[in-house]
Short mmCIF file of N, CA, C and O in Angstrom, two decimals:
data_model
loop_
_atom_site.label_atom_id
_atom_site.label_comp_id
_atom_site.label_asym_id
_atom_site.label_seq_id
_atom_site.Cartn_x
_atom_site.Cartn_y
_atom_site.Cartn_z
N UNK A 1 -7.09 -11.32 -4.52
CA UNK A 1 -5.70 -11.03 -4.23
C UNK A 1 -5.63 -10.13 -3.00
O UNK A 1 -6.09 -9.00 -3.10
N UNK A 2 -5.07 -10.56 -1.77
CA UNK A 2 -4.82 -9.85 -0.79
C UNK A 2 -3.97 -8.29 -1.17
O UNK A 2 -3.14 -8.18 -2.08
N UNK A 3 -4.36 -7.28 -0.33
CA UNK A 3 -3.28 -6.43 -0.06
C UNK A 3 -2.84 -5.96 0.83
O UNK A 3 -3.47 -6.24 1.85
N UNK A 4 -1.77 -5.14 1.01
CA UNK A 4 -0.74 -4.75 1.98
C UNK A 4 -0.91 -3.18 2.19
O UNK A 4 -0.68 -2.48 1.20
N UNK A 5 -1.23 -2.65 3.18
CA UNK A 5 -1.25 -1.23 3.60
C UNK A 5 -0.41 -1.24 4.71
O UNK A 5 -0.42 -1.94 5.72
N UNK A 6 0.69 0.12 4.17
CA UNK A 6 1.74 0.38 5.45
C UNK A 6 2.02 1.46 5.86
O UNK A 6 3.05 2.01 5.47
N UNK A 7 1.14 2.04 6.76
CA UNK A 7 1.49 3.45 7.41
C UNK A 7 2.56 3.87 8.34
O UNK A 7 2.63 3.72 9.56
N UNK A 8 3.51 4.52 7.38
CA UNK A 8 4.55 5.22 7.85
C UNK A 8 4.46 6.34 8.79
O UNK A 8 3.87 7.36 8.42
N UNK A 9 5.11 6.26 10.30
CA UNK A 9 4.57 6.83 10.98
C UNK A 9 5.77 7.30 11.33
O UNK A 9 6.73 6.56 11.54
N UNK A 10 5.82 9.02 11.44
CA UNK A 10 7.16 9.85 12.26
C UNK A 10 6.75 9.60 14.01
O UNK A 10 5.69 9.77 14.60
N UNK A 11 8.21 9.08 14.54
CA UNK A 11 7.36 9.36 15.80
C UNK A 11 8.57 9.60 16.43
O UNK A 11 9.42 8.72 16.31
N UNK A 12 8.97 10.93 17.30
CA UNK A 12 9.99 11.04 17.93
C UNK A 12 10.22 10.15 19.09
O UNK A 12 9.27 9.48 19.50
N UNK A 13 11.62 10.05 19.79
CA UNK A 13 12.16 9.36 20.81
C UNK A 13 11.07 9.38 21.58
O UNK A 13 10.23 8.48 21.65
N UNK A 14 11.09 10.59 22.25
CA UNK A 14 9.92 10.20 23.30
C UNK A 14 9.00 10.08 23.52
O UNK A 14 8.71 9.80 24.68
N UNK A 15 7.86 10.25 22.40
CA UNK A 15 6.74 9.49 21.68
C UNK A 15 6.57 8.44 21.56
O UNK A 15 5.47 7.90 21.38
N UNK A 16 8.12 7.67 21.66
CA UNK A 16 7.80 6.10 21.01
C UNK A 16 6.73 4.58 22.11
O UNK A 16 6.17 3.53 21.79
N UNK A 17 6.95 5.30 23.39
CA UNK A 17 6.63 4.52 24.38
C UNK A 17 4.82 4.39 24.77
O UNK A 17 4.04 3.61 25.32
N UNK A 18 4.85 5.84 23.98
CA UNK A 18 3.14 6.42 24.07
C UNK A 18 2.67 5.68 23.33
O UNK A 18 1.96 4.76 23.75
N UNK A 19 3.05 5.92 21.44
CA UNK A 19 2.74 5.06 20.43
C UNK A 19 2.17 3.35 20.87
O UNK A 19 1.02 2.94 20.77
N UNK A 20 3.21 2.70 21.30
CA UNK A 20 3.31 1.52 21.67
C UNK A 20 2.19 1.07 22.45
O UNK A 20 1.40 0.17 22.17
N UNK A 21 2.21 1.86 23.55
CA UNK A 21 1.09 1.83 24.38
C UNK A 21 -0.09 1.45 23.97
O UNK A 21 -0.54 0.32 24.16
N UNK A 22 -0.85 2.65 23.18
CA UNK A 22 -1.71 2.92 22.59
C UNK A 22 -1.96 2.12 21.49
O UNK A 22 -3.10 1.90 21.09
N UNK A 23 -0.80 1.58 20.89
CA UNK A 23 -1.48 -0.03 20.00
C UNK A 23 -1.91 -0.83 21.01
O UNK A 23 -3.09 -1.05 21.24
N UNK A 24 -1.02 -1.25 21.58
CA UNK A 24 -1.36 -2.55 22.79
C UNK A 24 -2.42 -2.12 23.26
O UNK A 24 -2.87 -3.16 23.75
N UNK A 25 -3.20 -1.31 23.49
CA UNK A 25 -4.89 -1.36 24.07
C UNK A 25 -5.61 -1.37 22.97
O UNK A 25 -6.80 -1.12 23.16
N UNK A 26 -5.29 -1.57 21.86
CA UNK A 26 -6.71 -1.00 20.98
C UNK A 26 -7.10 -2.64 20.74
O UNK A 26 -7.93 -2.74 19.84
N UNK A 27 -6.80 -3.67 21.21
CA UNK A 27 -7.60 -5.03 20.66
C UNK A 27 -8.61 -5.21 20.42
O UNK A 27 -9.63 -5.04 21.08
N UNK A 28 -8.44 -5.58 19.48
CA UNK A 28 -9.78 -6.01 18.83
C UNK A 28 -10.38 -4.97 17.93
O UNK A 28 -11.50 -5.10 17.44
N UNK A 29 -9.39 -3.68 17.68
CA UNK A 29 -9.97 -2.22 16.79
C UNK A 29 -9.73 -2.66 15.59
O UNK A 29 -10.53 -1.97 14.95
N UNK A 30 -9.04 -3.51 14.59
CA UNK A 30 -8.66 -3.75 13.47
C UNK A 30 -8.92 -5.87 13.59
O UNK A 30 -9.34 -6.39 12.55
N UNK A 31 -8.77 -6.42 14.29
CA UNK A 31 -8.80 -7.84 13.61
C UNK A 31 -10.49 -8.21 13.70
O UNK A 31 -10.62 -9.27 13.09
N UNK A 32 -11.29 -7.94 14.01
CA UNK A 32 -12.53 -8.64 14.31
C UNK A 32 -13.18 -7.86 12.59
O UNK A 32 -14.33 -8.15 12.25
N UNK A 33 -12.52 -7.12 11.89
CA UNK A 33 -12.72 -6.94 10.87
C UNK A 33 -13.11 -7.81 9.51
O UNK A 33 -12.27 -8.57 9.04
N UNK A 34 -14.26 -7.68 8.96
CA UNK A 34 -14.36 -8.26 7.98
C UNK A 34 -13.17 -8.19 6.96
O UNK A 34 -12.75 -7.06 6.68
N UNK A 35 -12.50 -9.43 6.31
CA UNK A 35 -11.30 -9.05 5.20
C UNK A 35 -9.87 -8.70 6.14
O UNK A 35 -8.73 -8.58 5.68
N UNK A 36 -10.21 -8.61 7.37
CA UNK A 36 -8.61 -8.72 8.08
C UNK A 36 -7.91 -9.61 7.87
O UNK A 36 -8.55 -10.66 7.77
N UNK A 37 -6.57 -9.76 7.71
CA UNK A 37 -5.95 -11.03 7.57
C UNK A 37 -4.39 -10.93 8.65
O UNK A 37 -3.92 -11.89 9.25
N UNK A 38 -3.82 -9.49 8.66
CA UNK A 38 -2.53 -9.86 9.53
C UNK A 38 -2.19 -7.83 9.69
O UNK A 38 -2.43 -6.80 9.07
N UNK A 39 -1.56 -8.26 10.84
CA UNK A 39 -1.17 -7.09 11.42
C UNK A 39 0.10 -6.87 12.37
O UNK A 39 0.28 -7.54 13.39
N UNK A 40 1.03 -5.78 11.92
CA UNK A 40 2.26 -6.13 12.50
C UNK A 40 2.63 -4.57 13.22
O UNK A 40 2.24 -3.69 12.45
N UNK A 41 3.19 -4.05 14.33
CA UNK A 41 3.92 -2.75 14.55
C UNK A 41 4.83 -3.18 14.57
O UNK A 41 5.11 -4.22 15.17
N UNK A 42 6.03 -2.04 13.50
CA UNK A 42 7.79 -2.48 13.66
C UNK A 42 7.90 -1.47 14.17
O UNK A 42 7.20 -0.47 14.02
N UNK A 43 8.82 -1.64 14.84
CA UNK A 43 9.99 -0.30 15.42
C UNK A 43 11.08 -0.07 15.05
O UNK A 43 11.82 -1.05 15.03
N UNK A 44 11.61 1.08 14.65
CA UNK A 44 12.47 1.05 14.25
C UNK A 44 13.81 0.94 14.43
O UNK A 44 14.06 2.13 14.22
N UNK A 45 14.78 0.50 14.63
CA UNK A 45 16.28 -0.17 15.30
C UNK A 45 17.09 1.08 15.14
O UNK A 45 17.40 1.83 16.06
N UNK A 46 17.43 1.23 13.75
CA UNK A 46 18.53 2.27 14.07
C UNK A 46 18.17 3.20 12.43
O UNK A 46 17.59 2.66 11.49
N UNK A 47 18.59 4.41 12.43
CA UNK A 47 18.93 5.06 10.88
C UNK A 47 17.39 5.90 10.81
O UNK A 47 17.35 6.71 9.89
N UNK A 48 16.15 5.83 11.62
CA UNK A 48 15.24 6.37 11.27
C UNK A 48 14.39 6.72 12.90
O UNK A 48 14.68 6.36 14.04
N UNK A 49 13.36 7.46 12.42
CA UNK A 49 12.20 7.52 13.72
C UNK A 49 10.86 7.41 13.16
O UNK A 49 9.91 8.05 13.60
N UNK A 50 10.81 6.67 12.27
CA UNK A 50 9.28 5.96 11.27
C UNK A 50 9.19 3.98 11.93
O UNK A 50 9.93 3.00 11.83
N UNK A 51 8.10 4.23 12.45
CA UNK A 51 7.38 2.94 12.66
C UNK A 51 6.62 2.27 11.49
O UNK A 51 6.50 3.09 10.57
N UNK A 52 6.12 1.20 11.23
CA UNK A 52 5.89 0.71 10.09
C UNK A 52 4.40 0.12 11.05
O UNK A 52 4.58 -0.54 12.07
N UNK A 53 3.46 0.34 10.74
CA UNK A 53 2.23 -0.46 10.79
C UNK A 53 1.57 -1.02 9.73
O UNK A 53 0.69 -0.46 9.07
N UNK A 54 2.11 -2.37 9.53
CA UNK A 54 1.74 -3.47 8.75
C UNK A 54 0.44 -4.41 8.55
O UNK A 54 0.26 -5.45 9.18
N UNK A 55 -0.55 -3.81 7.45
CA UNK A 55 -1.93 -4.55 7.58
C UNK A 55 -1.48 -5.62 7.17
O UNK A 55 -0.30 -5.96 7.10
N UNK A 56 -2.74 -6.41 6.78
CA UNK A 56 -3.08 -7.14 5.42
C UNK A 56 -4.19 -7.52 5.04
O UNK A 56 -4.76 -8.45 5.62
N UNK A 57 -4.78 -6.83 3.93
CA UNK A 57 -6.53 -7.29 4.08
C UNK A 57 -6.53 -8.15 2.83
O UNK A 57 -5.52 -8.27 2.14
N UNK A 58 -7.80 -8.82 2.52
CA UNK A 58 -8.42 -9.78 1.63
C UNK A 58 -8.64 -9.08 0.36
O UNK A 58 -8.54 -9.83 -0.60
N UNK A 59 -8.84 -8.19 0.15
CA UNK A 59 -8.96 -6.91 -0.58
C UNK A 59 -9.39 -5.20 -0.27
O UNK A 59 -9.95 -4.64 0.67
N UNK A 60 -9.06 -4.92 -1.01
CA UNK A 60 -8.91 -2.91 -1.16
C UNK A 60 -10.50 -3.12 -0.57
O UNK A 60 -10.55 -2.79 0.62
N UNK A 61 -11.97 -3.65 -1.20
CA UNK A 61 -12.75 -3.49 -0.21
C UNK A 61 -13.27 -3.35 1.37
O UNK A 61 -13.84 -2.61 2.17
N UNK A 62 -12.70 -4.53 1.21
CA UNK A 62 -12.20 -4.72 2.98
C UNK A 62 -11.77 -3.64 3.29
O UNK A 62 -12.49 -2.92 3.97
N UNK A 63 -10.57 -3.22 2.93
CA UNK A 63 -9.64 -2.28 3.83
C UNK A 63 -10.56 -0.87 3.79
O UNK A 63 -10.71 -0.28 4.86
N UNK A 64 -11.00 -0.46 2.91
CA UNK A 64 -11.99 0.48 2.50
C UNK A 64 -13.28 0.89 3.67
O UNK A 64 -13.59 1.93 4.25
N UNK A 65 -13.89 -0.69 3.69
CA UNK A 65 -14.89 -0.24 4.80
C UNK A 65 -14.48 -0.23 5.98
O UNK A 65 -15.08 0.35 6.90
N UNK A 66 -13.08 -1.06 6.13
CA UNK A 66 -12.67 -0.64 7.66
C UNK A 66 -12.23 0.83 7.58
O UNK A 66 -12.47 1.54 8.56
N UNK A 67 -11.66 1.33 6.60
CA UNK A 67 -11.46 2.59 6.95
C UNK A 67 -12.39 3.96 7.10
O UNK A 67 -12.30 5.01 7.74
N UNK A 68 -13.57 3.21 5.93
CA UNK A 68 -14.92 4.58 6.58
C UNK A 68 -15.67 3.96 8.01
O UNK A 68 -16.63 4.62 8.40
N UNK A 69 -15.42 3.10 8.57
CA UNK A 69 -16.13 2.51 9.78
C UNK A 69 -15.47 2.15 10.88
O UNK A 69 -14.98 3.23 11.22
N UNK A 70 -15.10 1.28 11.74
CA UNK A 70 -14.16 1.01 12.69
C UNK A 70 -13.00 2.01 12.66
O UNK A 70 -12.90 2.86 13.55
N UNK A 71 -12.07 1.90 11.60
CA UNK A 71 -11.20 3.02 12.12
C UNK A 71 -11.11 4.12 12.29
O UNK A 71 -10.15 4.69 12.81
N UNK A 72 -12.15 4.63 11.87
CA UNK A 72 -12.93 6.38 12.40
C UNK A 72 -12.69 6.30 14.15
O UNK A 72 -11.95 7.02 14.82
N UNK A 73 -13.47 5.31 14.57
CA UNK A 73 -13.86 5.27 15.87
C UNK A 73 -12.42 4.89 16.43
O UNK A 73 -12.18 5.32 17.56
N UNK A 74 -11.44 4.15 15.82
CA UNK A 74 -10.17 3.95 16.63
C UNK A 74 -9.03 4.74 16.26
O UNK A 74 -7.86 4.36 16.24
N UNK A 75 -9.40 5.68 16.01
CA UNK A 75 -8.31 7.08 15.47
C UNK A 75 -8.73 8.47 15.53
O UNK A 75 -8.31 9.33 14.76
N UNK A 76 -9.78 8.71 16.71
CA UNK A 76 -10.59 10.01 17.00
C UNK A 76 -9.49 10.83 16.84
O UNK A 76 -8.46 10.54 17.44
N UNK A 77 -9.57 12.37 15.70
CA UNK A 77 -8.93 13.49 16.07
C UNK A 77 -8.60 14.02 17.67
O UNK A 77 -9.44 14.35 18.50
N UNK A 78 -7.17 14.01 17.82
CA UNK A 78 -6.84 14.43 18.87
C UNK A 78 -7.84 15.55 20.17
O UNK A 78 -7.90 15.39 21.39
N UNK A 79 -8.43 16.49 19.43
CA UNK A 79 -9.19 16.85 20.44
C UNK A 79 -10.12 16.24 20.80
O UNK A 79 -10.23 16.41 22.01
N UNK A 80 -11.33 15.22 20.21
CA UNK A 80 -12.19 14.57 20.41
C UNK A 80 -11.61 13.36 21.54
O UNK A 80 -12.35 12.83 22.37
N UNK A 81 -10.65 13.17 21.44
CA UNK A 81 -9.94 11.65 22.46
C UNK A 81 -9.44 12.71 23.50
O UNK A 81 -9.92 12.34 24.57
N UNK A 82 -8.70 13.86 23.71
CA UNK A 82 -7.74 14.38 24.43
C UNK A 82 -7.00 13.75 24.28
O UNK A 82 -6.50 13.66 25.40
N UNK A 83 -6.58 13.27 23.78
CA UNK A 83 -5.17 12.47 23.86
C UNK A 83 -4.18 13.74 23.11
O UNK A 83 -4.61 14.89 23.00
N UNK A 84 -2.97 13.37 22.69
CA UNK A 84 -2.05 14.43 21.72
C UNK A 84 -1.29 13.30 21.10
O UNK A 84 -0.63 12.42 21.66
N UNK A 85 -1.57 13.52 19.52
CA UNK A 85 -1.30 12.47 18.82
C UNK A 85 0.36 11.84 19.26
O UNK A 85 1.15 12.68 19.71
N UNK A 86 0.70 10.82 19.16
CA UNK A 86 1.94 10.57 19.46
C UNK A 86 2.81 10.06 18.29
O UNK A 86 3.83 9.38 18.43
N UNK A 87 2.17 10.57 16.87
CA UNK A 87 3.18 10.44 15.83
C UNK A 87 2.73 11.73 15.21
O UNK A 87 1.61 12.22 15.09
N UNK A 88 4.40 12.31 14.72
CA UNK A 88 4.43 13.43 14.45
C UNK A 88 3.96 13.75 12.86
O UNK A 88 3.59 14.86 12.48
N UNK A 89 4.06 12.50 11.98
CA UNK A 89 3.58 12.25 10.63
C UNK A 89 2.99 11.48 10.56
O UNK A 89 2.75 10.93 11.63
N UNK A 90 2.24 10.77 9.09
CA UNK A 90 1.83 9.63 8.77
C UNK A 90 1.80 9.73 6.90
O UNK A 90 1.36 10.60 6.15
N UNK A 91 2.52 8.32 6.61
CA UNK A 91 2.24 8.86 4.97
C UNK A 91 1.71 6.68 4.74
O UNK A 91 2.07 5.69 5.37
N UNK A 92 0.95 6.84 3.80
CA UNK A 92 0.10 5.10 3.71
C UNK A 92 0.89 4.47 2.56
O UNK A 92 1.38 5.28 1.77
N UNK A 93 1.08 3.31 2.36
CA UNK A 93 1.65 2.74 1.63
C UNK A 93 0.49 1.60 0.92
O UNK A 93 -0.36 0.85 1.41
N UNK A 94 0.85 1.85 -0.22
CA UNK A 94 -0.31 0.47 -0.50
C UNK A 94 0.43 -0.32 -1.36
O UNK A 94 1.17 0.14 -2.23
N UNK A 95 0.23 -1.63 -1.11
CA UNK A 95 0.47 -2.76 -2.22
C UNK A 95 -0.18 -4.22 -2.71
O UNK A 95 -0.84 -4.77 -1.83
N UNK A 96 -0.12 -4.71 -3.60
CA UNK A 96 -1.09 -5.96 -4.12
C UNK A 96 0.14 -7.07 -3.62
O UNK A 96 1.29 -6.99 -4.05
N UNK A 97 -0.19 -7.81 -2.92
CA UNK A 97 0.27 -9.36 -3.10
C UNK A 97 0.81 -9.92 -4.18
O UNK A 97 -0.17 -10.34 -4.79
N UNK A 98 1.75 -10.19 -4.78
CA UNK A 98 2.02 -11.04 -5.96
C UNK A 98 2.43 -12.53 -5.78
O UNK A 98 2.01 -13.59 -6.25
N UNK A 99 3.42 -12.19 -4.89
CA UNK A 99 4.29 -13.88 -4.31
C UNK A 99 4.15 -13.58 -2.47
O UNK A 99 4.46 -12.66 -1.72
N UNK A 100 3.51 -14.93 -2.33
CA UNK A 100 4.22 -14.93 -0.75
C UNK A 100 4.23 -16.75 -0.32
O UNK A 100 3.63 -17.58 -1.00
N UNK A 101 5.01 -17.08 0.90
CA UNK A 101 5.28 -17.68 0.91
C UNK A 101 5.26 -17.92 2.63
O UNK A 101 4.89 -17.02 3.38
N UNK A 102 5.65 -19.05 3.04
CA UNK A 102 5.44 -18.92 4.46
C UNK A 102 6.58 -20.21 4.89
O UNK A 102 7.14 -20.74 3.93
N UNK A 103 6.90 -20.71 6.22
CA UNK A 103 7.60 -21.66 6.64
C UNK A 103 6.70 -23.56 5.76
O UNK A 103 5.51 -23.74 5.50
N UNK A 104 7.80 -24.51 5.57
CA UNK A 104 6.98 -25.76 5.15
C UNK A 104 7.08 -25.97 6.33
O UNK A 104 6.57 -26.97 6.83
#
């Protein structure tokens, strides 16, 4: 049974362009993953300043070793990258697959 991990991310106005950025270069940091299956960044339209980064792995294993391995290396603590993080929170969401469905 696939699952769904969704990290809720605070990211102020003018953060949001950095954020963005900084997905769009990381290719290939999350899909060449064993158990990857789909990956989405939403933005948010109106009523909030939380981005939604949308996995989907094959199972909690999967997502597991990507998270003690590859994503270490594509989420260096801010001083180690210099960078300055460009979301002000983060809280993870997890869920199991029950129904899904797609276009016939």
């Amino acid at each position: 049974m696939s699952v769904v991990k969704i990290n809720v991310l605070t990211v102020h106005a003018e953060q949001r362009e950095v954020l963005e950025q900084r997905f769009a270069s990381r290719a290939g940091a999350v899909e060449n993953s064993d158990g990857f299956e789909w990956f989405e960044l939403l933005r948010p339209v109106e009523g909030t300043d939380q981005y939604l980064v949308y996995t989907r792995w094959a199972s909690e294993e999967a997502f597991q070793a990507w998270m003690s391995g590859p994503m270490q290396a594509a989420h260096r603590p801010a001083g180690e990258s210099g960078q300055r993080p460009a979301a002000a929170g983060s809280t993870l969401w997890s869920f199991e697959v029950v129904q899904s469905t797609g276009p016939k």
